[in-house]
Amino acid sequence: MTSITNSANTTFIRPSAFYISGLSNMPHAKYYYMFLCFVYAVTVVGNSFIMGTIYLARTLHTAKYIAVFNLALSDVFGSSASIPKYADMFLREDQYIPYEDCLASMFFVFFFMTMQSYTLLALAFDRVIAICFPLRYHAIVTKTTMTLIIGVIWLVSVSIVAARVALTTRLSFCRSTTVNSYFCDHGPMFRLACNDNSPNYMMAYVNVAIVLCLPLMLIAISYICIGFALCKISHGADRIKAMKTCTSHIILVAMFYLPITSVYITALTTYLHPNTRIMNSVLTQTIPPMLNPIIYSLKTEEVLQSIKVLYKRMKVNFAMQDPVKNIVKN
């Protein structure tokens, strides 16, 4: 039921629910949502495996893998905020979501997206110190330092996204409650408001700047510094070895920032068909979390070695348990 508040010549309308349009007039859209369910399952399994490996392997209890663990955690919860609820809604064709649930969903989707962005920046910091100041790396990038950085990332992310959601609560929706997106997206929602939504417009630009453009610019600067440092390395083999430690991170950065930045900038500057924007947004928010464990962690020699050690330890434990079970049976 819609709530209406009257005050000083204004009427504030807060709907009881929003209708999430999703992909409109697109044949076989259900297969697309089923594909997203598959993506979600792979994301959860892959990132949970990486988090479990980091937790169990003592050799991975380092500053770098605190950031990797945080990225995997953000990937799992970010995908959990954007896929299961909405895939279920679209597959059951029950696309109404209560007002409060809508705002909560908006918060968590954007919160974990912000976390992913800043965690990639934290990993860039790790790489630039490792290559530009190798002798001072262990003194600068300590577990305490990285824990502090991750803590600041959490606080900043909460503050930015809470401000965005708070501004949405001041909007009055008197014309339409149909959100032209696949989730309770900030942009399509504030455009439905019939009162002043200029603060939301401003916040949208600010978010693109500080959540996407600023980290991407700092990462680019870090790799310029890395490039200069690599040029100073005389031995080609050492240069290639150093470059290999950055390759996976560069791929992650390209996969995360380039598509989502282009979608946001295009949406803010010109008209973009809802179906095109929705498909691009979904893929840019769901595919990178699925591929992160494969590209970044499972290709890293330290992680592969730790997995082998854990596997051997499990085999030894099972081998020791079998004789005990046979003795008990006899």
Coordinates of C-alpha atoms in Angstrom, one line a residue:
M1 CA 0.0 0.0 0.0
T2 CA 1.4 3.4 -1.0
S3 CA 2.0 5.8 1.8
I4 CA 1.3 9.5 1.3
T5 CA 2.6 12.3 3.5
N6 CA 1.3 15.9 3.2
S7 CA 3.4 18.8 4.3
A8 CA 3.6 22.6 3.4
N9 CA 2.1 22.4 -0.1
T10 CA 3.9 19.2 -1.0
T11 CA 2.8 15.6 -1.2
F12 CA 5.4 12.9 -0.5
I13 CA 4.5 9.5 -2.0
R14 CA 6.4 6.4 -1.0
P15 CA 5.2 3.3 -2.9
S16 CA 4.8 0.0 -1.1
A17 CA 6.7 -1.8 -3.9
F18 CA 8.6 -1.4 -7.1
Y19 CA 8.2 -3.3 -10.3
I20 CA 11.6 -4.5 -11.7
S21 CA 11.1 -4.6 -15.5
G22 CA 14.2 -6.7 -16.4
L23 CA 14.7 -7.5 -20.1
S24 CA 11.5 -6.4 -21.9
N25 CA 10.2 -8.0 -25.1
M26 CA 13.2 -10.2 -25.4
P27 CA 12.6 -13.9 -26.6
H28 CA 14.0 -16.7 -24.4
A29 CA 14.9 -14.3 -21.6
K30 CA 14.5 -17.1 -19.1
Y31 CA 17.5 -18.9 -20.5
Y32 CA 19.5 -15.8 -19.8
Y33 CA 18.5 -15.8 -16.2
M34 CA 19.2 -19.5 -16.0
F35 CA 22.7 -18.8 -17.3
L36 CA 23.1 -16.2 -14.5
C37 CA 22.2 -18.9 -12.0
F38 CA 25.1 -21.0 -13.4
V39 CA 27.4 -18.1 -13.2
Y40 CA 26.4 -17.6 -9.6
A41 CA 27.1 -21.2 -8.7
V42 CA 30.5 -21.1 -10.3
T43 CA 31.3 -17.8 -8.5
V44 CA 30.4 -19.1 -5.1
V45 CA 32.3 -22.4 -5.5
G46 CA 35.4 -20.8 -7.0
N47 CA 35.7 -17.9 -4.5
S48 CA 34.8 -20.1 -1.5
F49 CA 37.6 -22.5 -2.6
I50 CA 40.1 -19.6 -2.7
M51 CA 39.0 -18.3 0.7
G52 CA 39.2 -21.8 2.2
T53 CA 42.7 -22.3 0.7
I54 CA 43.9 -18.9 2.0
Y55 CA 42.5 -19.7 5.4
L56 CA 44.0 -23.2 5.7
A57 CA 47.4 -22.6 4.1
R58 CA 49.7 -20.8 6.5
T59 CA 52.0 -19.8 3.7
L60 CA 49.2 -17.6 2.3
H61 CA 48.8 -15.7 5.6
T62 CA 50.5 -12.6 4.1
A63 CA 49.5 -9.0 3.4
K64 CA 48.8 -9.7 -0.3
Y65 CA 46.4 -12.5 0.4
I66 CA 44.4 -10.5 2.9
A67 CA 43.5 -8.3 0.0
V68 CA 42.9 -11.4 -2.2
F69 CA 40.6 -12.9 0.5
N70 CA 38.7 -9.6 0.7
L71 CA 38.2 -9.6 -3.1
A72 CA 36.9 -13.1 -3.1
L73 CA 34.6 -12.3 -0.2
S74 CA 33.3 -9.2 -2.1
D75 CA 32.8 -11.3 -5.2
V76 CA 30.7 -13.9 -3.3
F77 CA 28.5 -11.4 -1.5
G78 CA 28.2 -9.0 -4.5
S79 CA 26.9 -11.9 -6.7
S80 CA 24.6 -13.0 -3.9
A81 CA 23.1 -9.6 -3.7
S82 CA 22.5 -9.3 -7.5
I83 CA 21.7 -12.7 -8.8
P84 CA 19.6 -15.2 -6.6
K85 CA 16.8 -12.8 -5.6
Y86 CA 16.3 -11.3 -9.0
A87 CA 16.8 -14.4 -11.0
D88 CA 14.1 -16.0 -8.9
M89 CA 11.8 -13.1 -9.4
F90 CA 12.2 -13.1 -13.2
L91 CA 11.9 -16.9 -13.5
R92 CA 8.7 -16.9 -11.5
E93 CA 7.5 -13.7 -13.2
D94 CA 6.8 -12.1 -9.8
Q95 CA 8.8 -8.9 -10.3
Y96 CA 7.5 -6.8 -7.5
I97 CA 9.9 -6.0 -4.6
P98 CA 8.9 -4.2 -1.4
Y99 CA 10.2 -0.6 -1.0
E100 CA 12.4 -1.5 2.0
D101 CA 13.8 -4.6 0.3
C102 CA 14.6 -2.6 -2.8
L103 CA 16.6 0.0 -0.9
A104 CA 18.5 -2.8 1.0
S105 CA 19.2 -4.5 -2.3
M106 CA 20.5 -1.3 -3.8
F107 CA 22.8 -0.8 -0.8
F108 CA 24.4 -4.3 -0.9
V109 CA 24.8 -4.4 -4.7
F110 CA 26.6 -1.0 -4.8
F111 CA 28.5 -1.7 -1.5
F112 CA 30.2 -4.8 -2.8
M113 CA 30.8 -3.3 -6.2
T114 CA 32.6 -0.4 -4.4
M115 CA 34.5 -3.0 -2.3
Q116 CA 35.7 -4.8 -5.5
S117 CA 36.9 -1.5 -7.0
Y118 CA 38.9 -0.4 -4.0
T119 CA 40.3 -3.9 -3.4
L120 CA 41.7 -4.0 -6.9
L121 CA 43.4 -0.6 -6.0
A122 CA 44.8 -2.2 -2.8
L123 CA 46.3 -5.1 -4.9
A124 CA 47.8 -2.5 -7.3
F125 CA 49.5 -0.9 -4.2
D126 CA 50.9 -4.3 -3.3
R127 CA 52.3 -4.7 -6.8
V128 CA 53.8 -1.2 -7.1
I129 CA 55.6 -1.6 -3.8
A130 CA 56.8 -5.1 -4.6
I131 CA 58.4 -4.0 -8.0
C132 CA 59.4 -0.4 -7.3
F133 CA 60.7 -0.9 -3.7
P134 CA 61.5 -4.7 -3.5
L135 CA 64.0 -4.3 -0.6
R136 CA 61.5 -2.4 1.5
Y137 CA 58.4 -4.5 0.5
H138 CA 58.1 -6.5 3.7
A139 CA 58.6 -3.4 5.8
I140 CA 55.9 -1.4 4.0
V141 CA 53.3 -4.0 3.0
T142 CA 52.8 -5.7 6.4
K143 CA 49.7 -7.7 7.5
T144 CA 48.9 -4.8 9.8
T145 CA 49.1 -2.2 7.0
M146 CA 46.9 -4.3 4.6
T147 CA 44.4 -5.0 7.4
L148 CA 44.2 -1.2 8.0
I149 CA 43.8 -0.5 4.3
I150 CA 41.0 -3.1 4.0
G151 CA 39.3 -1.6 7.1
V152 CA 39.4 1.9 5.6
I153 CA 37.9 0.4 2.3
W154 CA 35.0 -1.0 4.2
L155 CA 34.3 2.2 6.1
V156 CA 34.6 4.4 2.9
S157 CA 32.4 2.0 0.9
V158 CA 29.7 2.0 3.6
S159 CA 29.7 5.8 3.8
I160 CA 29.5 6.3 0.0
V161 CA 26.7 3.8 -0.6
A162 CA 24.8 4.8 2.5
A163 CA 24.7 8.4 1.3
R164 CA 23.4 7.2 -2.1
V165 CA 20.6 5.2 -0.5
A166 CA 19.8 8.0 2.0
L167 CA 19.3 10.4 -0.9
T168 CA 16.9 7.9 -2.5
T169 CA 14.7 7.8 0.6
R170 CA 13.9 11.6 0.1
L171 CA 12.4 11.0 -3.4
S172 CA 8.6 11.0 -4.0
F173 CA 7.4 8.5 -6.6
C174 CA 4.1 9.8 -7.9
R175 CA 4.3 8.9 -11.6
S176 CA 5.7 5.4 -12.0
T177 CA 7.1 2.6 -9.9
T178 CA 8.6 0.5 -12.8
V179 CA 12.4 0.4 -12.6
N180 CA 13.9 -0.2 -16.0
S181 CA 16.7 -2.4 -14.8
Y182 CA 17.4 -5.9 -13.5
F183 CA 17.7 -4.7 -9.9
C184 CA 16.9 -1.7 -7.8
D185 CA 19.4 0.5 -9.7
H186 CA 20.1 4.0 -8.4
G187 CA 19.9 5.8 -11.8
P188 CA 16.6 4.3 -13.2
M189 CA 15.0 4.8 -9.7
F190 CA 15.8 8.4 -9.1
R191 CA 14.7 9.3 -12.7
L192 CA 11.2 8.1 -11.6
A193 CA 10.9 10.8 -8.9
C194 CA 8.5 13.7 -9.3
N195 CA 10.2 15.9 -6.7
D196 CA 13.7 17.5 -6.9
N197 CA 16.2 14.7 -7.8
S198 CA 19.2 17.0 -8.6
P199 CA 21.1 15.7 -5.5
N200 CA 20.8 12.2 -6.8
Y201 CA 22.1 13.3 -10.2
M202 CA 25.1 14.9 -8.5
M203 CA 25.6 11.8 -6.4
A204 CA 25.6 9.6 -9.5
Y205 CA 28.4 11.6 -11.0
V206 CA 30.3 11.7 -7.8
N207 CA 30.1 7.9 -7.4
V208 CA 31.3 7.3 -11.0
A209 CA 34.2 9.6 -10.2
I210 CA 35.3 8.3 -6.8
V211 CA 34.3 4.6 -7.1
L212 CA 35.4 3.9 -10.7
C213 CA 37.4 6.7 -12.3
L214 CA 39.6 7.6 -9.3
P215 CA 40.7 4.0 -8.5
L216 CA 41.3 3.3 -12.2
M217 CA 43.4 6.5 -12.6
L218 CA 45.5 5.5 -9.5
I219 CA 45.9 2.0 -10.8
A220 CA 47.1 3.5 -14.1
I221 CA 49.6 5.7 -12.3
S222 CA 50.9 2.7 -10.3
Y223 CA 51.5 0.8 -13.6
I224 CA 53.3 3.8 -15.1
C225 CA 55.6 3.6 -12.0
I226 CA 56.0 -0.1 -12.5
G227 CA 56.8 0.4 -16.2
F228 CA 59.7 2.8 -15.3
A229 CA 60.9 0.4 -12.6
L230 CA 60.9 -2.5 -15.1
C231 CA 62.9 -0.4 -17.6
K232 CA 65.7 -0.1 -15.0
I233 CA 66.0 -3.9 -14.6
S234 CA 69.0 -5.0 -16.7
H235 CA 68.3 -8.7 -17.0
G236 CA 65.5 -9.6 -19.4
A237 CA 64.5 -12.8 -17.4
D238 CA 64.0 -10.7 -14.2
R239 CA 62.0 -8.2 -16.1
I240 CA 59.7 -10.9 -17.5
K241 CA 59.3 -12.5 -14.1
A242 CA 58.3 -9.2 -12.6
M243 CA 55.8 -8.5 -15.4
K244 CA 54.2 -12.0 -14.9
T245 CA 53.3 -11.0 -11.3
C246 CA 51.2 -8.1 -12.7
T247 CA 49.6 -9.8 -15.7
S248 CA 46.7 -11.4 -13.8
H249 CA 46.0 -8.1 -12.0
I250 CA 45.9 -6.1 -15.2
I251 CA 43.4 -8.6 -16.7
L252 CA 41.1 -8.3 -13.6
V253 CA 41.4 -4.5 -13.8
A254 CA 40.5 -4.4 -17.5
M255 CA 37.6 -6.9 -17.0
F256 CA 36.1 -4.9 -14.1
Y257 CA 36.6 -1.2 -14.9
L258 CA 36.4 -0.9 -18.7
P259 CA 33.0 -2.4 -19.4
I260 CA 31.3 -0.9 -16.3
T261 CA 32.9 2.5 -16.7
S262 CA 31.8 2.7 -20.3
V263 CA 28.2 1.7 -19.4
Y264 CA 28.0 4.3 -16.6
I265 CA 29.5 7.1 -18.7
T266 CA 27.2 6.2 -21.7
A267 CA 24.1 6.1 -19.5
L268 CA 25.0 9.5 -17.9
T269 CA 25.8 11.2 -21.2
T270 CA 23.4 9.8 -23.8
Y271 CA 20.4 7.5 -24.3
L272 CA 21.1 3.8 -24.0
H273 CA 18.4 1.2 -24.7
P274 CA 17.3 -0.4 -21.4
N275 CA 17.9 -4.0 -22.7
T276 CA 21.4 -3.1 -23.9
R277 CA 22.2 -1.3 -20.6
I278 CA 20.8 -4.2 -18.5
M279 CA 22.7 -6.9 -20.3
N280 CA 26.0 -5.0 -20.2
S281 CA 25.5 -4.2 -16.5
V282 CA 24.6 -7.7 -15.6
L283 CA 27.6 -9.2 -17.4
T284 CA 30.1 -6.6 -16.1
Q285 CA 28.8 -7.2 -12.5
T286 CA 28.7 -11.0 -12.6
I287 CA 31.3 -12.4 -15.0
P288 CA 34.4 -10.8 -13.3
P289 CA 33.6 -12.3 -9.9
M290 CA 33.3 -15.7 -11.6
L291 CA 36.6 -15.4 -13.4
N292 CA 38.6 -13.7 -10.6
P293 CA 39.6 -17.0 -8.8
I294 CA 40.7 -18.6 -12.1
I295 CA 42.6 -15.6 -13.5
Y296 CA 44.2 -14.2 -10.3
S297 CA 44.5 -16.9 -7.7
L298 CA 44.6 -20.3 -9.5
K299 CA 47.3 -19.1 -11.9
T300 CA 49.5 -17.9 -9.0
E301 CA 52.4 -20.3 -8.2
E302 CA 52.0 -19.6 -4.4
V303 CA 48.3 -20.6 -4.5
L304 CA 48.9 -23.7 -6.7
Q305 CA 51.7 -24.9 -4.4
S306 CA 49.5 -24.3 -1.3
I307 CA 46.7 -26.4 -2.9
K308 CA 49.1 -29.2 -3.6
V309 CA 50.3 -29.1 0.0
L310 CA 46.7 -29.1 1.4
Y311 CA 45.8 -32.0 -0.9
K312 CA 48.8 -34.1 0.2
R313 CA 47.9 -33.3 3.9
M314 CA 44.3 -34.5 3.3
K315 CA 45.5 -37.7 1.7
V316 CA 47.8 -38.4 4.7
N317 CA 44.9 -37.7 7.1
F318 CA 42.6 -40.0 5.2
A319 CA 45.3 -42.7 5.1
M320 CA 45.8 -42.4 8.8
Q321 CA 42.1 -42.6 9.5
D322 CA 41.5 -45.8 7.5
P323 CA 43.6 -48.1 9.6
V324 CA 41.9 -46.7 12.7
K325 CA 38.4 -47.4 11.2
N326 CA 39.5 -51.0 10.3
I327 CA 40.7 -51.6 13.9
V328 CA 37.4 -50.3 15.3
K329 CA 35.4 -52.5 13.0
N330 CA 37.4 -55.6 13.9

